[in-house]
Coordinates of C-alpha atoms in Angstrom, one line a residue:
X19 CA 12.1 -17.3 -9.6
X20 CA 14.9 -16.5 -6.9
X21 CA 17.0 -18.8 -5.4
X22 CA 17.5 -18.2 -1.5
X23 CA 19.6 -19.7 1.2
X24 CA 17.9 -17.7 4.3
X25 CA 14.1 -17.8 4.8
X26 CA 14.1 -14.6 5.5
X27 CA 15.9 -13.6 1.7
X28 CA 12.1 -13.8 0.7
X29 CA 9.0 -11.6 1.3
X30 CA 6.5 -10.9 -1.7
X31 CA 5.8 -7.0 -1.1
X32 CA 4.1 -6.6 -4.5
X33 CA 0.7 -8.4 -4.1
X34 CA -3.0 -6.4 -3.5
X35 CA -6.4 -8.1 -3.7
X36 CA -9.1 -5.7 -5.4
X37 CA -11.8 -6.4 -2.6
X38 CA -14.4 -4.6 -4.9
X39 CA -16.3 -7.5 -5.5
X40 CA -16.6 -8.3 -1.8
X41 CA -17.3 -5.3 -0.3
X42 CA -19.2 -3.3 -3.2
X43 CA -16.4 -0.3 -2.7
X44 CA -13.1 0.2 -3.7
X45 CA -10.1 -1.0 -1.3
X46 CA -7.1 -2.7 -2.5
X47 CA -5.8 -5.1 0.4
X48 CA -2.1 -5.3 0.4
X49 CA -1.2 -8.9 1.4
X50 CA 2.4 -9.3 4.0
X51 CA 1.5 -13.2 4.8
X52 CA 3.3 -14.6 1.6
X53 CA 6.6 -15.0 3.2
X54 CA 8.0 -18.2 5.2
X55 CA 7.3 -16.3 8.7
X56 CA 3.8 -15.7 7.4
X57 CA 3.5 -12.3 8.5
X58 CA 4.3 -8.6 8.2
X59 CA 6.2 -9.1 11.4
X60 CA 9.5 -10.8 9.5
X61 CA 10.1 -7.1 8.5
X62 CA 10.8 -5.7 11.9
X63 CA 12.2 -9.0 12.7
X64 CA 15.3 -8.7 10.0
X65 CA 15.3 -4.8 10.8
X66 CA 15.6 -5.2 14.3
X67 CA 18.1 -8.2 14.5
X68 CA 20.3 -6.8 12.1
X69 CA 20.9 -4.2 13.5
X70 CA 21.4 -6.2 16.9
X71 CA 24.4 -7.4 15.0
X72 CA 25.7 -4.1 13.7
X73 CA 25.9 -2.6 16.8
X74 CA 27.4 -5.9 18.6
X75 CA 24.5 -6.5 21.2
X76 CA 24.4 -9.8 19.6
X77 CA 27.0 -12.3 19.8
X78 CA 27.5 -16.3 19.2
X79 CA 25.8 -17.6 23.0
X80 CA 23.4 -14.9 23.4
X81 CA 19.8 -15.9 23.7
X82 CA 17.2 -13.8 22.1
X83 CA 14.2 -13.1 23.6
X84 CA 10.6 -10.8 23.2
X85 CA 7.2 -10.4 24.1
X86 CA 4.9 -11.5 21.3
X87 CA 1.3 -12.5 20.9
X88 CA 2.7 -14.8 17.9
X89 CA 3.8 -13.5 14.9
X90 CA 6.9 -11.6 15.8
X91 CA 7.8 -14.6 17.6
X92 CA 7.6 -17.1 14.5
X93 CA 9.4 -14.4 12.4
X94 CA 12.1 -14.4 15.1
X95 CA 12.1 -18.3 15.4
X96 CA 13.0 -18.7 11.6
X97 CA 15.6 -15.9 11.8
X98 CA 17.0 -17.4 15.1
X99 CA 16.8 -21.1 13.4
X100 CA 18.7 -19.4 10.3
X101 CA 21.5 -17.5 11.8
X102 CA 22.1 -20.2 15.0
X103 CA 20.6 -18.0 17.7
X104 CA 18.9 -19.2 20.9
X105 CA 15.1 -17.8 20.7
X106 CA 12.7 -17.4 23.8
X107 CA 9.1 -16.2 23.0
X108 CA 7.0 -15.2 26.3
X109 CA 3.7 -14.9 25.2
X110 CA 0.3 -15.5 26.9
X111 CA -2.7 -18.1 26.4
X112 CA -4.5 -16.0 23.8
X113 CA -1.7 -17.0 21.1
X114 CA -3.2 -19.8 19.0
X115 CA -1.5 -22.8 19.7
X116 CA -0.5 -23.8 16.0
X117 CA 1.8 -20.4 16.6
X118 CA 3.0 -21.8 19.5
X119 CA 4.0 -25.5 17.9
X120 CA 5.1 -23.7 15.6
X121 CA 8.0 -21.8 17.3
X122 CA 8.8 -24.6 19.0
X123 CA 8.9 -26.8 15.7
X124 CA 11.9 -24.6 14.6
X125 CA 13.7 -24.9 17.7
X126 CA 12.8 -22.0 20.0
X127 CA 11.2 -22.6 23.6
X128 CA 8.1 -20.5 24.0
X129 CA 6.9 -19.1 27.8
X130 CA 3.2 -19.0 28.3
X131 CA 1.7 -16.5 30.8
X132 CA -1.3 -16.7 32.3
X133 CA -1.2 -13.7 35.0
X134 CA -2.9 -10.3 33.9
X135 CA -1.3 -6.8 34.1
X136 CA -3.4 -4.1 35.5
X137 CA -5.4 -3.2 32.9
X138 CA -6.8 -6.4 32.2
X139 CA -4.5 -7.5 29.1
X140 CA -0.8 -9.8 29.3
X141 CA 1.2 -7.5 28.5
X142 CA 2.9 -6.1 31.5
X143 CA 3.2 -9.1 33.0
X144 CA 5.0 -10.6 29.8
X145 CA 7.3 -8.0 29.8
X146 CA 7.8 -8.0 33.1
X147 CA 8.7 -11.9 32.8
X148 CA 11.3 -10.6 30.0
X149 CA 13.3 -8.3 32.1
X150 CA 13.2 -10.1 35.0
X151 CA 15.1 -12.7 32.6
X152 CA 17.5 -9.9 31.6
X153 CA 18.5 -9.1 34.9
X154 CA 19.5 -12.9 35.8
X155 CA 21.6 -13.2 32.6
X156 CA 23.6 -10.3 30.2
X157 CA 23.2 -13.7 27.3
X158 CA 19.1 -13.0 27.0
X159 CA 19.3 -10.2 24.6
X160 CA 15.5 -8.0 24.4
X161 CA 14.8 -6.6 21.0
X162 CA 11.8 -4.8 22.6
X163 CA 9.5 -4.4 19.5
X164 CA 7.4 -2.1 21.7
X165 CA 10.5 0.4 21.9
X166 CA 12.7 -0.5 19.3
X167 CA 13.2 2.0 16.3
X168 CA 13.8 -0.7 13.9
X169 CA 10.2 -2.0 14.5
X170 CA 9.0 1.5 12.4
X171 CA 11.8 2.2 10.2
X172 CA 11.5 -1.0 8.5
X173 CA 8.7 -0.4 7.3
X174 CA 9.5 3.6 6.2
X175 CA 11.9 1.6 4.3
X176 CA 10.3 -0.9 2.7
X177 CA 6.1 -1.5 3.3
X178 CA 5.4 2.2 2.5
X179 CA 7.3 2.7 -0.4
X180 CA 5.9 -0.7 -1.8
X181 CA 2.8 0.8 -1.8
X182 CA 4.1 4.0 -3.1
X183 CA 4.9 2.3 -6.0
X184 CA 1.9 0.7 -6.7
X185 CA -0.1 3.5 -5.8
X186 CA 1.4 6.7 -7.2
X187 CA -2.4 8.5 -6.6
X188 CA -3.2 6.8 -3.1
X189 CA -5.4 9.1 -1.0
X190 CA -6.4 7.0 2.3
X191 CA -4.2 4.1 3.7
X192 CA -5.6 2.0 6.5
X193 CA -3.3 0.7 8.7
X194 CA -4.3 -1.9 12.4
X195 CA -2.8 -0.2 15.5
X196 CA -0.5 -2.7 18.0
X197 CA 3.0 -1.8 18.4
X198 CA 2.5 0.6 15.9
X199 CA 5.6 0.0 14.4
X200 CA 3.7 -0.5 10.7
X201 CA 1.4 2.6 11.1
X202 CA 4.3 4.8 12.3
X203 CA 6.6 3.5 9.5
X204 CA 4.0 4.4 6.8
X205 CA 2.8 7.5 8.4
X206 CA 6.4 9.0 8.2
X207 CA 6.9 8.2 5.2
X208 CA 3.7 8.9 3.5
X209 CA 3.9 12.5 5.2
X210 CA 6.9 13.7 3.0
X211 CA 5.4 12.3 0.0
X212 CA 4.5 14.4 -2.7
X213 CA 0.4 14.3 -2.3
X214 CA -1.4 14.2 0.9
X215 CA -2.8 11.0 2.4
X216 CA -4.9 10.7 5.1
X217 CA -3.4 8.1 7.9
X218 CA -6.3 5.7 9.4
X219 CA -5.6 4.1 12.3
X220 CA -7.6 0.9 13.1
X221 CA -7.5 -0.6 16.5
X222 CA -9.3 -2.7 18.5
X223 CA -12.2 -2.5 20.7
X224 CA -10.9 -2.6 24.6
X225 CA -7.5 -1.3 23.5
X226 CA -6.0 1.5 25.4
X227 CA -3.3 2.3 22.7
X228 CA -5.4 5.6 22.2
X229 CA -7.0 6.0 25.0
X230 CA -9.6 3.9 24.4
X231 CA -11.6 2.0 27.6
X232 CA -10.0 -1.3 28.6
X233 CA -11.8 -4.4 27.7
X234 CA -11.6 -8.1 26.9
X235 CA -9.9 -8.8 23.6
X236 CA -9.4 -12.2 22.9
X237 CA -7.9 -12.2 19.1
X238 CA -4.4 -11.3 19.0
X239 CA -2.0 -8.9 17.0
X240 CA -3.7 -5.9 17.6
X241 CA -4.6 -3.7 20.3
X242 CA -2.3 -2.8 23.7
X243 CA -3.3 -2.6 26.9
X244 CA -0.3 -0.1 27.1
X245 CA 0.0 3.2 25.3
X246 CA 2.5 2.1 22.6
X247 CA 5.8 3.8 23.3
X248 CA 6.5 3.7 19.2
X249 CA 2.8 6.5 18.7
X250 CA 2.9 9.7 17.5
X251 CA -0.4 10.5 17.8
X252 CA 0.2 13.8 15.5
X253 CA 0.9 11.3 12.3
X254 CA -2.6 9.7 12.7
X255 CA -5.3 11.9 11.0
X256 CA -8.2 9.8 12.0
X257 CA -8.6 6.3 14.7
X258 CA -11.6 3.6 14.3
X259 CA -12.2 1.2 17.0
X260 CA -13.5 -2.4 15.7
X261 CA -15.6 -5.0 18.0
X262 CA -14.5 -8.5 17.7
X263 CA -17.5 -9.7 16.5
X264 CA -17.6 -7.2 13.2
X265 CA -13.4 -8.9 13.2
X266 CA -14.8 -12.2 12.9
X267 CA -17.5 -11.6 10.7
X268 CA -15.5 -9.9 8.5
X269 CA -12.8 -12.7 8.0
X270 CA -15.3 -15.0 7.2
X271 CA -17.2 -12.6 4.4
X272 CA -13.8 -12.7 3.0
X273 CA -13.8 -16.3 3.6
X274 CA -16.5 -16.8 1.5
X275 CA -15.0 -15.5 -1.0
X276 CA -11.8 -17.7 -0.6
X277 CA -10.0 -15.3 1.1
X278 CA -8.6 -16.9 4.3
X279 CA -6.8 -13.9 6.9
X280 CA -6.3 -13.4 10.0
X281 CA -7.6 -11.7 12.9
X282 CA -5.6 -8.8 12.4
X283 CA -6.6 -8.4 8.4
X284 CA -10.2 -9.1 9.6
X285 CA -10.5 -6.0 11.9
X286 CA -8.5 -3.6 9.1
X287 CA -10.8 -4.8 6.2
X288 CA -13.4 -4.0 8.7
X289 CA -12.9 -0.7 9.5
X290 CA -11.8 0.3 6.5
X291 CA -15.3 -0.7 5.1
X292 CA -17.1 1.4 7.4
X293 CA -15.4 4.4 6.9
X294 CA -15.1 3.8 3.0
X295 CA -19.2 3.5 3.5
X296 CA -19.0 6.9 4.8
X297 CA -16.7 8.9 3.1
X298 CA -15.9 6.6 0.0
X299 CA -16.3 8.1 -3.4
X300 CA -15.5 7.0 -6.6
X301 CA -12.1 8.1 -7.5
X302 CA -11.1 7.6 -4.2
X303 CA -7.9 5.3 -4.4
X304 CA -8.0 3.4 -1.0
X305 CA -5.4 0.6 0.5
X306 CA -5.6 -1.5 3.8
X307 CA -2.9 -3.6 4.8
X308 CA -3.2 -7.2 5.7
X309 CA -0.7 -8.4 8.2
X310 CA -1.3 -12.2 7.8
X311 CA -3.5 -14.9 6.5
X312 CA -5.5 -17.0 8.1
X313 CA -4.0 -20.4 8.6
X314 CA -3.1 -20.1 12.3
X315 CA -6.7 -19.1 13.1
X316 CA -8.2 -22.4 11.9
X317 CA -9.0 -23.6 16.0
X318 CA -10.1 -20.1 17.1
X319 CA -11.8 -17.5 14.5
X320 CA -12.6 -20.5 12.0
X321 CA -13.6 -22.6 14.7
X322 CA -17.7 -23.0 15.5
X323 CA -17.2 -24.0 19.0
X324 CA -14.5 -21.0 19.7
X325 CA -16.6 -18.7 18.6
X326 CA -19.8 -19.5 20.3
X327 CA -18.4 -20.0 23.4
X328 CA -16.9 -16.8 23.3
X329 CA -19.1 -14.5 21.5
X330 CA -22.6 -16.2 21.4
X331 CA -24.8 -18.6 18.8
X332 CA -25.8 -15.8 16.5
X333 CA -22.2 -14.4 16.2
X334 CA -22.3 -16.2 12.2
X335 CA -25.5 -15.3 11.4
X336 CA -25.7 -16.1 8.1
X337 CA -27.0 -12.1 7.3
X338 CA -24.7 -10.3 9.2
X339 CA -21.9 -11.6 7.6
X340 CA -22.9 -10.8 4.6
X341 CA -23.9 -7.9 5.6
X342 CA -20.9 -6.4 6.6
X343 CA -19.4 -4.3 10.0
X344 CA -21.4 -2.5 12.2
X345 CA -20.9 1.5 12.2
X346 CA -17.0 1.2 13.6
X347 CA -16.4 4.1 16.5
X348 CA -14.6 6.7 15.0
X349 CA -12.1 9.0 17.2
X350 CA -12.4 12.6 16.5
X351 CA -8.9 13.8 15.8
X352 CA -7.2 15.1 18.4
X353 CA -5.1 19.1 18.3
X354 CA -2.4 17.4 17.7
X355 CA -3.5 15.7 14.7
X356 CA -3.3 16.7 11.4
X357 CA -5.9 18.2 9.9
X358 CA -6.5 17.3 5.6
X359 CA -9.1 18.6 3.2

């Protein structure tokens, strides 16, 4: 076992469930929660404040401070609790609230917004809160994981070739769509590699990160009501749009099974079944990634009244969820996309 003196000194990178027996198909789930940030997002987080430090934008009385819907901002709250930073998180009232008490359990003061940008999500006005906080004082220091290279190369670094290793044959890789900092880190990588693999994107219903029409999403970590400034559309081989309700009835098939994710998890598992249903075969060596687990969604996707207040009595019908997704809307790939066999 190691011995650490930084939370951040540990992230498990090597652990995949074999979701065969849940979904009849073959998809290996790659699980990022089982670190002390809980997330995928303490990645970026370590790439993207270290290199802060390397280049001297931070120093001893600066205040750090991002945009997050919640899981960048706890992986910044340990990392700012751990090296003695200041730590703002502006977020808005669809992060759970055991996220929010959570940042402010390790010490960092979290902004809520409630104002909605034009396109019907939070996240111009959040970042318009952050630089408007820039601009008062040169202490606030914006990582800006919507812009920031680290966000991506963190994962060309480390999640890709994880899965590289464990997967020398891979052929599809499922990855959710927010920032895009994941799928663009594993798309780079994976198109140098020595075999082809086809790059799925998996975003959410009423996102606009590919053009998709804007609409009301109410689970966060994926999704943008902004074209993410980090896509390279040509890296993405194919995009499937997921409802919320095939999200929620997804995480709690898995669930049922013992497998408690998040929101995030639910809509890649999601997706990822649908298209396996349609062009799955059986040496096809599939992996989906699962950004977090599914403590922190206990009082909204696990909770009864949440859900039907949100999304209606039948949305846990006892059949469709174990039934599975709905046909997920596939995005026809673009010129610019690459084209595979």
């Amino acid at each position: 076992m190691p011995v650490i003196s930084a939370p951040h000194a540990f992230n498990e990178g090597q652990l995949y469930v074999d979701l065969q027996p849940t979904l009849g198909r073959s998809l290996y789930l790659k699980c990022e929660g089982f670190n002390f940030a809980g997330s995928i997002k303490l990645k970026a987080a370590v790439e993207m404040v270290e290199a802060a430090e390397r280049d001297g934008i931070l120093m001893p009385d600066s205040t750090l401070v991002e945009s997050s819907s919640g899981n960048l901002g706890v992986a910044l709250s340990i990392i700012a609790a751990s090296k003695g930073y200041r730590f703002l998180c502006v977020t808005d009232s669809r992060c759970n609230l055991s996220t929010r008490l959570l940042m402010e359990a390790l010490g960092s003061e979290v902004h809520v917004i409630a104002d909605t940008d034009a396109n019907g999500g939070f996240l111009g006005a959040r970042i318009d809160y952050v630089r408007a906080l820039c601009a008062s004082d040169d202490r606030y220091v914006w990582l800006s994981q919507y812009t920031n290279p680290g966000n991506w190369r963190a994962h060309f670094h480390r999640t890709a070739p994880e899965i590289a290793c464990q997967f020398p044959r891979l052929d599809v890789l499922f990855v959710g769509a927010g920032t895009t900092g994941t799928l663009m880190g594993c798309a780079r990588y994976f198109r140098r590699w020595h075999r082809p693999v086809r790059i799925v994107a998996v975003d959410s219903a009423g996102s606009v990160a590919f053009g998709g029409k804007p609409g009301r999403r109410m689970i966060p970590g994926l999704g943008m009501s902004m074209r993410p400034p980090l896509l390279d559309e040509s890296l993405v081989d194919e995009v499937i749009w997921v409802e919320e309700a095939d999200t929620i009835r997804t995480c709690h098939r898995l669930a049922r099974r013992g497998f408690l994710f998040g929101g995030s998890t639910g809509t890649v598992v999601s997706g990822a079944s649908d298209w396996l249903d349609e062009h799955g075969t059986p040496d096809l060596t599939a992996v989906a990634i699962a950004p977090d687990l599914g403590e922190r969604y206990l009082d909204t996707i696990y909770q009864t009244n949440w859900l039907q207040d949100l999304y209606g009595d039948q949305i846990l019908d006892p059949e469709q969820v174990a039934a599975g997704p709905r046909r997920a809307k596939p995005v026809p790939p673009t010129s610019e996309r690459r084209q595979r066999p």
